[in-house]
mmCIF file of C-alpha atoms and ligand atoms in Angstrom:
data_model
loop_
_atom_site.group_PDB
_atom_site.id
_atom_site.type_symbol
_atom_site.label_atom_id
_atom_site.label_comp_id
_atom_site.label_asym_id
_atom_site.label_seq_id
_atom_site.Cartn_x
_atom_site.Cartn_y
_atom_site.Cartn_z
ATOM 1 C CA UNK A 1 -110.186 -12.563 8.992
ATOM 2 C CA UNK A 2 -109.025 -8.612 9.146
ATOM 3 C CA UNK A 3 -106.831 -8.183 12.175
ATOM 4 C CA UNK A 4 -107.388 -6.277 15.945
ATOM 5 C CA UNK A 5 -105.511 -3.165 15.701
ATOM 6 C CA UNK A 6 -102.898 -3.583 18.268
ATOM 7 C CA UNK A 7 -102.978 0.077 20.385
ATOM 8 C CA UNK A 8 -101.342 -0.497 22.523
ATOM 9 C CA UNK A 9 -97.875 -1.319 20.522
ATOM 10 C CA UNK A 10 -98.762 2.371 19.041
ATOM 11 C CA UNK A 11 -99.383 3.687 21.868
ATOM 12 C CA UNK A 12 -95.319 2.051 23.783
ATOM 13 C CA UNK A 13 -94.195 3.714 20.758
ATOM 14 C CA UNK A 14 -95.716 7.205 20.790
ATOM 15 C CA UNK A 15 -94.736 6.903 24.392
ATOM 16 C CA UNK A 16 -90.718 6.501 24.007
ATOM 17 C CA UNK A 17 -91.020 10.182 20.991
ATOM 18 C CA UNK A 18 -93.414 11.783 24.074
ATOM 19 C CA UNK A 19 -90.006 10.732 26.824
ATOM 20 C CA UNK A 20 -88.136 12.109 24.548
ATOM 21 C CA UNK A 21 -89.250 15.460 24.009
ATOM 22 C CA UNK A 22 -90.205 15.437 28.337
ATOM 23 C CA UNK A 23 -86.697 14.857 29.005
ATOM 24 C CA UNK A 24 -85.480 17.345 26.456
ATOM 25 C CA UNK A 25 -87.805 20.198 28.194
ATOM 26 C CA UNK A 26 -86.076 19.041 30.729
ATOM 27 C CA UNK A 27 -82.251 19.672 30.428
ATOM 28 C CA UNK A 28 -82.767 22.537 27.782
ATOM 29 C CA UNK A 29 -85.428 24.794 28.728
ATOM 30 C CA UNK A 30 -85.160 23.682 32.612
ATOM 31 C CA UNK A 31 -88.834 23.219 32.658
ATOM 32 C CA UNK A 32 -91.335 19.845 34.244
ATOM 33 C CA UNK A 33 -94.553 19.481 32.060
ATOM 34 C CA UNK A 34 -96.686 20.220 34.457
ATOM 35 C CA UNK A 35 -101.246 20.028 34.203
ATOM 36 C CA UNK A 36 -104.103 20.701 36.378
ATOM 37 C CA UNK A 37 -106.616 18.938 36.940
ATOM 38 C CA UNK A 38 -109.754 20.246 38.187
ATOM 39 C CA UNK A 39 -113.316 18.190 39.382
ATOM 40 C CA UNK A 40 -115.995 19.333 40.110
ATOM 41 C CA UNK A 41 -119.005 16.627 39.545
ATOM 42 C CA UNK A 42 -119.714 13.489 41.929
ATOM 43 C CA UNK A 43 -118.912 11.180 39.099
ATOM 44 C CA UNK A 44 -117.018 7.313 39.908
ATOM 45 C CA UNK A 45 -115.727 6.936 36.236
ATOM 46 C CA UNK A 46 -114.234 10.807 36.323
ATOM 47 C CA UNK A 47 -111.854 9.450 38.988
ATOM 48 C CA UNK A 48 -110.749 6.587 36.653
ATOM 49 C CA UNK A 49 -110.100 9.046 33.851
ATOM 50 C CA UNK A 50 -108.728 11.158 36.035
ATOM 51 C CA UNK A 51 -106.815 8.362 37.708
ATOM 52 C CA UNK A 52 -105.121 6.829 34.102
ATOM 53 C CA UNK A 53 -104.079 10.524 33.515
ATOM 54 C CA UNK A 54 -102.994 10.659 37.336
ATOM 55 C CA UNK A 55 -101.036 7.320 36.300
ATOM 56 C CA UNK A 56 -99.556 8.191 32.766
ATOM 57 C CA UNK A 57 -98.494 11.714 33.984
ATOM 58 C CA UNK A 58 -96.248 9.670 36.394
ATOM 59 C CA UNK A 59 -95.220 7.240 34.171
ATOM 60 C CA UNK A 60 -93.898 9.914 31.761
ATOM 61 C CA UNK A 61 -92.634 12.087 33.905
ATOM 62 C CA UNK A 62 -95.150 15.338 33.943
ATOM 63 C CA UNK A 63 -95.592 17.062 37.220
ATOM 64 C CA UNK A 64 -99.356 16.263 38.395
ATOM 65 C CA UNK A 65 -102.216 18.749 40.405
ATOM 66 C CA UNK A 66 -105.324 17.344 41.099
ATOM 67 C CA UNK A 67 -108.486 20.682 41.618
ATOM 68 C CA UNK A 68 -111.525 19.250 43.654
ATOM 69 C CA UNK A 69 -114.347 20.681 44.364
ATOM 70 C CA UNK A 70 -117.045 20.431 46.669
ATOM 71 C CA UNK A 71 -120.668 20.613 45.358
ATOM 72 C CA UNK A 72 -121.028 23.980 46.552
ATOM 73 C CA UNK A 73 -118.731 25.454 44.329
ATOM 74 C CA UNK A 74 -120.565 28.614 41.797
ATOM 75 C CA UNK A 75 -119.374 29.280 38.780
ATOM 76 C CA UNK A 76 -117.416 31.769 39.759
ATOM 77 C CA UNK A 77 -114.937 30.160 41.878
ATOM 78 C CA UNK A 78 -114.115 27.810 39.785
ATOM 79 C CA UNK A 79 -113.732 31.082 36.981
ATOM 80 C CA UNK A 80 -111.218 32.390 39.837
ATOM 81 C CA UNK A 81 -109.461 29.064 39.883
ATOM 82 C CA UNK A 82 -108.839 28.934 36.660
ATOM 83 C CA UNK A 83 -107.443 32.368 35.942
ATOM 84 C CA UNK A 84 -105.414 31.639 39.050
ATOM 85 C CA UNK A 85 -103.917 28.693 36.914
ATOM 86 C CA UNK A 86 -103.986 30.553 33.750
ATOM 87 C CA UNK A 87 -101.678 32.900 35.204
ATOM 88 C CA UNK A 88 -99.203 30.608 37.078
ATOM 89 C CA UNK A 89 -95.841 29.823 34.853
ATOM 90 C CA UNK A 90 -95.237 26.867 36.118
ATOM 91 C CA UNK A 91 -98.724 25.389 35.019
ATOM 92 C CA UNK A 92 -98.575 24.194 30.932
ATOM 93 C CA UNK A 93 -102.331 22.753 30.961
ATOM 94 C CA UNK A 94 -105.460 23.125 32.842
ATOM 95 C CA UNK A 95 -107.649 19.632 32.042
ATOM 96 C CA UNK A 96 -111.654 20.635 32.960
ATOM 97 C CA UNK A 97 -112.764 17.298 33.574
ATOM 98 C CA UNK A 98 -115.938 16.743 32.076
ATOM 99 C CA UNK A 99 -118.607 16.356 33.151
ATOM 100 C CA UNK A 100 -119.534 19.097 36.060
ATOM 101 C CA UNK A 101 -122.352 19.642 38.779
ATOM 102 C CA UNK A 102 -125.414 20.400 36.217
ATOM 103 C CA UNK A 103 -125.086 23.898 37.655
ATOM 104 C CA UNK A 104 -122.505 24.782 36.764
ATOM 105 C CA UNK A 105 -121.832 26.887 33.580
ATOM 106 C CA UNK A 106 -119.921 24.444 31.742
ATOM 107 C CA UNK A 107 -119.474 26.653 28.139
ATOM 108 C CA UNK A 108 -118.287 29.444 30.612
ATOM 109 C CA UNK A 109 -116.177 26.961 32.056
ATOM 110 C CA UNK A 110 -114.156 25.823 29.265
ATOM 111 C CA UNK A 111 -114.197 29.343 27.573
ATOM 112 C CA UNK A 112 -111.935 30.519 30.547
ATOM 113 C CA UNK A 113 -108.508 28.463 30.357
ATOM 114 C CA UNK A 114 -106.295 30.054 28.226
ATOM 115 C CA UNK A 115 -106.449 28.650 24.604
ATOM 116 C CA UNK A 116 -101.579 28.583 24.832
ATOM 117 C CA UNK A 117 -103.058 25.349 28.686
ATOM 118 C CA UNK A 118 -106.013 24.188 27.091
ATOM 119 C CA UNK A 119 -104.925 20.307 26.655
ATOM 120 C CA UNK A 120 -108.211 19.058 25.782
ATOM 121 C CA UNK A 121 -108.977 21.567 22.476
ATOM 122 C CA UNK A 122 -112.155 22.544 24.165
ATOM 123 C CA UNK A 123 -111.964 26.190 23.844
ATOM 124 C CA UNK A 124 -113.477 27.428 20.749
ATOM 125 C CA UNK A 125 -110.012 29.599 19.109
ATOM 126 C CA UNK A 126 -108.413 26.970 19.306
ATOM 127 C CA UNK A 127 -111.463 24.886 18.094
ATOM 128 C CA UNK A 128 -111.620 27.183 15.016
ATOM 129 C CA UNK A 129 -108.185 27.042 14.245
ATOM 130 C CA UNK A 130 -109.028 22.843 13.546
ATOM 131 C CA UNK A 131 -111.864 23.791 11.301
ATOM 132 C CA UNK A 132 -109.507 26.609 9.334
ATOM 133 C CA UNK A 133 -107.268 23.782 9.135
ATOM 134 C CA UNK A 134 -104.541 25.212 11.078
ATOM 135 C CA UNK A 135 -104.891 24.208 14.725
ATOM 136 C CA UNK A 136 -102.259 22.453 16.983
ATOM 137 C CA UNK A 137 -104.235 21.748 19.672
ATOM 138 C CA UNK A 138 -107.194 19.440 19.323
ATOM 139 C CA UNK A 139 -109.635 16.998 21.559
ATOM 140 C CA UNK A 140 -107.732 14.497 22.656
ATOM 141 C CA UNK A 141 -109.411 10.977 21.511
ATOM 142 C CA UNK A 142 -109.799 11.700 17.348
ATOM 143 C CA UNK A 143 -106.480 13.186 17.581
ATOM 144 C CA UNK A 144 -105.449 9.812 18.945
ATOM 145 C CA UNK A 145 -107.351 7.862 15.863
ATOM 146 C CA UNK A 146 -106.021 10.203 13.332
ATOM 147 C CA UNK A 147 -102.864 8.103 15.033
ATOM 148 C CA UNK A 148 -103.793 5.261 15.480
ATOM 149 C CA UNK A 149 -105.009 5.958 10.948
ATOM 150 C CA UNK A 150 -101.087 7.341 11.126
ATOM 151 C CA UNK A 151 -99.651 3.887 12.527
ATOM 152 C CA UNK A 152 -101.013 1.745 10.554
ATOM 153 C CA UNK A 153 -100.344 3.769 7.842
ATOM 154 C CA UNK A 154 -103.729 4.472 6.600
ATOM 155 C CA UNK A 155 -103.617 7.725 3.993
ATOM 156 C CA UNK A 156 -106.510 8.834 4.603
ATOM 157 C CA UNK A 157 -106.266 11.522 1.065
ATOM 158 C CA UNK A 158 -109.337 10.509 -1.427
ATOM 159 C CA UNK A 159 -111.190 8.324 0.719
ATOM 160 C CA UNK A 160 -114.447 7.914 1.884
ATOM 161 C CA UNK A 161 -115.147 7.797 5.627
ATOM 162 C CA UNK A 162 -117.758 7.665 7.851
ATOM 163 C CA UNK A 163 -117.618 9.788 10.694
ATOM 164 C CA UNK A 164 -121.113 7.838 13.131
ATOM 165 C CA UNK A 165 -121.599 10.874 15.891
ATOM 166 C CA UNK A 166 -121.444 14.556 16.287
ATOM 167 C CA UNK A 167 -120.357 15.584 20.135
ATOM 168 C CA UNK A 168 -118.325 18.424 20.129
ATOM 169 C CA UNK A 169 -116.158 15.882 22.133
ATOM 170 C CA UNK A 170 -116.175 13.085 19.020
ATOM 171 C CA UNK A 171 -118.016 13.657 16.474
ATOM 172 C CA UNK A 172 -117.018 16.837 15.095
ATOM 173 C CA UNK A 173 -112.923 17.021 15.504
ATOM 174 C CA UNK A 174 -112.966 14.452 13.798
ATOM 175 C CA UNK A 175 -114.979 15.030 10.508
ATOM 176 C CA UNK A 176 -112.257 18.115 10.927
ATOM 177 C CA UNK A 177 -109.187 16.171 11.198
ATOM 178 C CA UNK A 178 -110.206 14.252 8.714
ATOM 179 C CA UNK A 179 -111.626 16.991 6.015
ATOM 180 C CA UNK A 180 -108.117 18.242 6.829
ATOM 181 C CA UNK A 181 -106.126 15.850 5.803
ATOM 182 C CA UNK A 182 -108.264 15.190 2.309
ATOM 183 C CA UNK A 183 -111.019 12.599 2.559
ATOM 184 C CA UNK A 184 -114.553 13.020 1.645
ATOM 185 C CA UNK A 185 -116.579 13.732 4.998
ATOM 186 C CA UNK A 186 -119.792 11.681 6.069
ATOM 187 C CA UNK A 187 -120.849 12.311 9.845
ATOM 188 C CA UNK A 188 -124.087 10.417 10.511
ATOM 189 C CA UNK A 189 -126.139 10.385 13.753
ATOM 190 C CA UNK A 190 -129.247 9.468 15.946
ATOM 191 C CA UNK A 191 -131.344 11.805 11.918
ATOM 192 C CA UNK A 192 -129.749 9.974 9.887
ATOM 193 C CA UNK A 193 -132.427 7.950 7.649
ATOM 194 C CA UNK A 194 -131.170 4.860 6.594
ATOM 195 C CA UNK A 195 -127.819 4.723 8.832
ATOM 196 C CA UNK A 196 -126.217 1.035 7.236
ATOM 197 C CA UNK A 197 -126.335 3.306 3.447
ATOM 198 C CA UNK A 198 -123.357 4.972 4.640
ATOM 199 C CA UNK A 199 -120.964 2.613 7.178
ATOM 200 C CA UNK A 200 -121.449 0.019 4.134
ATOM 201 C CA UNK A 201 -119.670 2.889 1.899
ATOM 202 C CA UNK A 202 -117.180 3.917 4.260
ATOM 203 C CA UNK A 203 -113.827 3.046 3.707
ATOM 204 C CA UNK A 204 -112.764 4.486 7.294
ATOM 205 C CA UNK A 205 -115.526 3.859 10.332
ATOM 206 C CA UNK A 206 -115.830 5.804 12.778
ATOM 207 C CA UNK A 207 -118.498 5.556 16.215
ATOM 208 C CA UNK A 208 -118.693 7.373 17.917
ATOM 209 C CA UNK A 209 -122.395 7.593 19.932
ATOM 210 C CA UNK A 210 -122.694 4.580 22.659
ATOM 211 C CA UNK A 211 -124.946 2.216 21.529
ATOM 212 C CA UNK A 212 -123.423 -1.147 21.941
ATOM 213 C CA UNK A 213 -122.930 -3.048 19.241
ATOM 214 C CA UNK A 214 -124.979 -1.159 17.296
ATOM 215 C CA UNK A 215 -122.297 -1.951 13.591
ATOM 216 C CA UNK A 216 -123.554 -5.740 12.866
ATOM 217 C CA UNK A 217 -121.609 -7.519 9.989
ATOM 218 C CA UNK A 218 -123.736 -6.749 6.865
ATOM 219 C CA UNK A 219 -123.305 -2.514 7.762
ATOM 220 C CA UNK A 220 -119.482 -2.359 7.130
ATOM 221 C CA UNK A 221 -118.312 -2.358 3.524
ATOM 222 C CA UNK A 222 -115.662 -4.899 2.950
ATOM 223 C CA UNK A 223 -111.779 -4.229 4.218
ATOM 224 C CA UNK A 224 -112.408 -1.187 5.611
ATOM 225 C CA UNK A 225 -110.718 -0.057 8.754
ATOM 226 C CA UNK A 226 -113.226 0.668 11.860
ATOM 227 C CA UNK A 227 -112.202 2.724 14.289
ATOM 228 C CA UNK A 228 -114.446 2.169 17.625
ATOM 229 C CA UNK A 229 -114.851 5.082 20.206
ATOM 230 C CA UNK A 230 -117.891 4.008 21.929
ATOM 231 C CA UNK A 231 -117.053 2.318 25.743
ATOM 232 C CA UNK A 232 -120.469 0.775 27.138
ATOM 233 C CA UNK A 233 -120.648 -1.458 30.184
ATOM 234 C CA UNK A 234 -122.674 -4.573 29.469
ATOM 235 C CA UNK A 235 -123.520 -7.019 32.511
ATOM 236 C CA UNK A 236 -120.415 -5.465 33.635
ATOM 237 C CA UNK A 237 -118.640 -5.941 31.145
ATOM 238 C CA UNK A 238 -116.844 -3.002 28.817
ATOM 239 C CA UNK A 239 -118.223 -3.631 24.947
ATOM 240 C CA UNK A 240 -117.424 -0.643 22.156
ATOM 241 C CA UNK A 241 -120.514 -0.215 19.052
ATOM 242 C CA UNK A 242 -118.728 -2.108 16.973
ATOM 243 C CA UNK A 243 -119.586 -5.540 16.785
ATOM 244 C CA UNK A 244 -116.250 -6.360 16.578
ATOM 245 C CA UNK A 245 -116.392 -10.239 16.703
ATOM 246 C CA UNK A 246 -118.470 -10.554 13.210
ATOM 247 C CA UNK A 247 -117.259 -7.287 11.776
ATOM 248 C CA UNK A 248 -113.748 -8.893 11.763
ATOM 249 C CA UNK A 249 -115.117 -11.133 9.215
ATOM 250 C CA UNK A 250 -115.594 -8.367 6.545
ATOM 251 C CA UNK A 251 -113.372 -5.519 7.435
ATOM 252 C CA UNK A 252 -109.872 -5.047 7.241
ATOM 253 C CA UNK A 253 -108.931 -3.752 10.575
ATOM 254 C CA UNK A 254 -110.820 -3.174 13.690
ATOM 255 C CA UNK A 255 -109.977 -1.864 17.374
ATOM 256 C CA UNK A 256 -110.684 -3.361 20.534
ATOM 257 C CA UNK A 257 -112.724 -2.214 23.418
ATOM 258 C CA UNK A 258 -111.649 -2.033 25.804
ATOM 259 C CA UNK A 259 -107.587 -1.655 24.858
ATOM 260 C CA UNK A 260 -108.264 0.039 21.597
ATOM 261 C CA UNK A 261 -108.808 4.366 21.756
ATOM 262 C CA UNK A 262 -109.152 4.974 25.084
ATOM 263 C CA UNK A 263 -105.497 4.058 25.323
ATOM 264 C CA UNK A 264 -104.526 7.407 22.920
ATOM 265 C CA UNK A 265 -107.016 9.330 24.031
ATOM 266 C CA UNK A 266 -105.429 9.783 27.532
ATOM 267 C CA UNK A 267 -101.550 9.203 25.863
ATOM 268 C CA UNK A 268 -102.887 12.164 23.869
ATOM 269 C CA UNK A 269 -103.201 13.749 26.441
ATOM 270 C CA UNK A 270 -99.750 14.292 26.935
ATOM 271 C CA UNK A 271 -98.527 15.345 23.454
ATOM 272 C CA UNK A 272 -100.993 18.377 23.763
ATOM 273 C CA UNK A 273 -99.773 19.237 26.955
ATOM 274 C CA UNK A 274 -95.736 18.896 25.826
ATOM 275 C CA UNK A 275 -97.209 20.174 21.926
ATOM 276 C CA UNK A 276 -98.548 23.150 24.841
ATOM 277 C CA UNK A 277 -95.152 23.107 27.147
ATOM 278 C CA UNK A 278 -93.172 23.731 23.394
ATOM 279 C CA UNK A 279 -94.722 26.868 22.238
ATOM 280 C CA UNK A 280 -94.575 28.612 25.675
HETATM 281 P P1 NDP B 1 -122.230 11.492 22.759
HETATM 282 O O1 NDP B 1 -123.707 10.971 23.860
HETATM 283 O O2 NDP B 1 -122.617 13.533 23.891
HETATM 284 O O3 NDP B 1 -123.398 11.291 21.358
HETATM 285 C C1 NDP B 1 -123.027 10.554 20.645
HETATM 286 C C2 NDP B 1 -123.390 10.815 19.412
HETATM 287 O O4 NDP B 1 -124.507 9.342 19.030
HETATM 288 C C3 NDP B 1 -125.182 12.011 19.029
HETATM 289 O O5 NDP B 1 -123.953 12.590 18.088
HETATM 290 C C4 NDP B 1 -125.980 11.285 18.792
HETATM 291 O O6 NDP B 1 -126.723 11.804 17.803
HETATM 292 C C5 NDP B 1 -125.735 9.421 17.572
HETATM 293 N N1 NDP B 1 -126.789 8.890 18.167
HETATM 294 C C6 NDP B 1 -127.120 8.513 18.935
HETATM 295 N N2 NDP B 1 -127.442 6.989 18.412
HETATM 296 C C7 NDP B 1 -126.913 6.722 17.182
HETATM 297 C C8 NDP B 1 -127.446 5.892 16.415
HETATM 298 N N3 NDP B 1 -128.477 5.016 17.087
HETATM 299 N N4 NDP B 1 -127.644 6.330 14.532
HETATM 300 C C9 NDP B 1 -126.533 7.243 15.046
HETATM 301 N N5 NDP B 1 -126.005 7.812 15.831
HETATM 302 C C10 NDP B 1 -126.713 7.391 17.010
HETATM 303 O O7 NDP B 1 -121.765 10.910 23.105
HETATM 304 P P2 NDP B 1 -119.392 11.101 22.907
HETATM 305 O O8 NDP B 1 -119.214 11.853 21.102
HETATM 306 O O9 NDP B 1 -118.989 11.749 24.247
HETATM 307 O O10 NDP B 1 -118.860 9.565 22.732
HETATM 308 C C11 NDP B 1 -119.626 8.143 22.605
HETATM 309 C C12 NDP B 1 -119.119 6.817 22.450
HETATM 310 O O11 NDP B 1 -117.380 6.895 22.633
HETATM 311 C C13 NDP B 1 -119.819 6.392 23.859
HETATM 312 O O12 NDP B 1 -119.809 5.942 24.182
HETATM 313 C C14 NDP B 1 -118.660 6.976 25.179
HETATM 314 O O13 NDP B 1 -117.971 6.677 26.173
HETATM 315 C C15 NDP B 1 -117.141 7.317 24.050
HETATM 316 N N6 NDP B 1 -116.475 7.765 24.173
HETATM 317 C C16 NDP B 1 -115.141 7.374 24.476
HETATM 318 C C17 NDP B 1 -113.859 8.057 24.294
HETATM 319 C C18 NDP B 1 -113.033 6.658 24.789
HETATM 320 O O14 NDP B 1 -111.510 7.364 25.134
HETATM 321 N N7 NDP B 1 -112.391 5.568 23.965
HETATM 322 C C19 NDP B 1 -113.640 9.258 24.617
HETATM 323 C C20 NDP B 1 -114.990 9.575 25.095
HETATM 324 C C21 NDP B 1 -116.254 9.318 24.190
HETATM 325 P P3 NDP B 1 -127.312 13.327 18.611
HETATM 326 O O15 NDP B 1 -126.719 14.172 18.167
HETATM 327 O O16 NDP B 1 -128.388 13.545 17.007
HETATM 328 O O17 NDP B 1 -128.100 12.766 19.439
#
């Protein structure tokens, strides 16, 4: 039987490092990092996610401000607010909580965030740098996955990595980061023929789809590392995209859901904020 990766311990360890960096910023530069969060939707889950980010900020001594808008807001209004925050020296990071109200122009709004305050790494400039292999700021979920791999001692160079899911938030940047580190990467998605033929030969399998227990034990390679990004609600319970209980019989290590990748996502947001603050 393989092991369930203890992501909680990894995050606790990384939190100590980040606290040290925050203390240095305060002590030597007189800067208390500040995150501004823009909320323009009516999704209940967004409130939950923002709440987690707020809590993490509080626990690390980071300032956090929330700008919540009603459905009457226009794209122009949001752009104006972002421009104001871009020009505020005391704001180090701007996060646009997705999804936005449907009538808002998400792409235009994400582009308006200054690349130097883009904690989520969604700005095309940061995304482009990532693809070119010299980006420091990268989307939090895939960056957190790289942290997990590093912390459990996986050297991705030369490995066959398969990413299931090609979203801009997870799958694509994930593939770019693995490529940058020297893995041989395959990206699968809903149009992929014979998914199993790809997943079965993955030394590292990363699943970000949103289909409960899509990945079964017959789909993974022996002794592989399986990272489950998926978060699905089934009968009121959270489950991932991987049938962990059975996959663990074949794989070497699997991340749990809940208590897995989701923990590193929030933590990585804080790391991005400190990276941006330090390079001011
Ligand atoms: P999207 O819905 O944007 O993307 C899903 C991807 O999965 C698409 O590329 C889609 O293909 C592909 N796909 C759908 N069905 C299949 C299938 N049967 N076989 C193979 N590929 C398939 O989702 P996200 O990337 O935003 O999120 C993915 C999951 O990760 C969700 O469960 C989400 O809740 C979770 N998540 C978790 C985070 C965390 O912190 N742990 C953070 C972000 C997301 P196509 O492109 O062809 O449509």
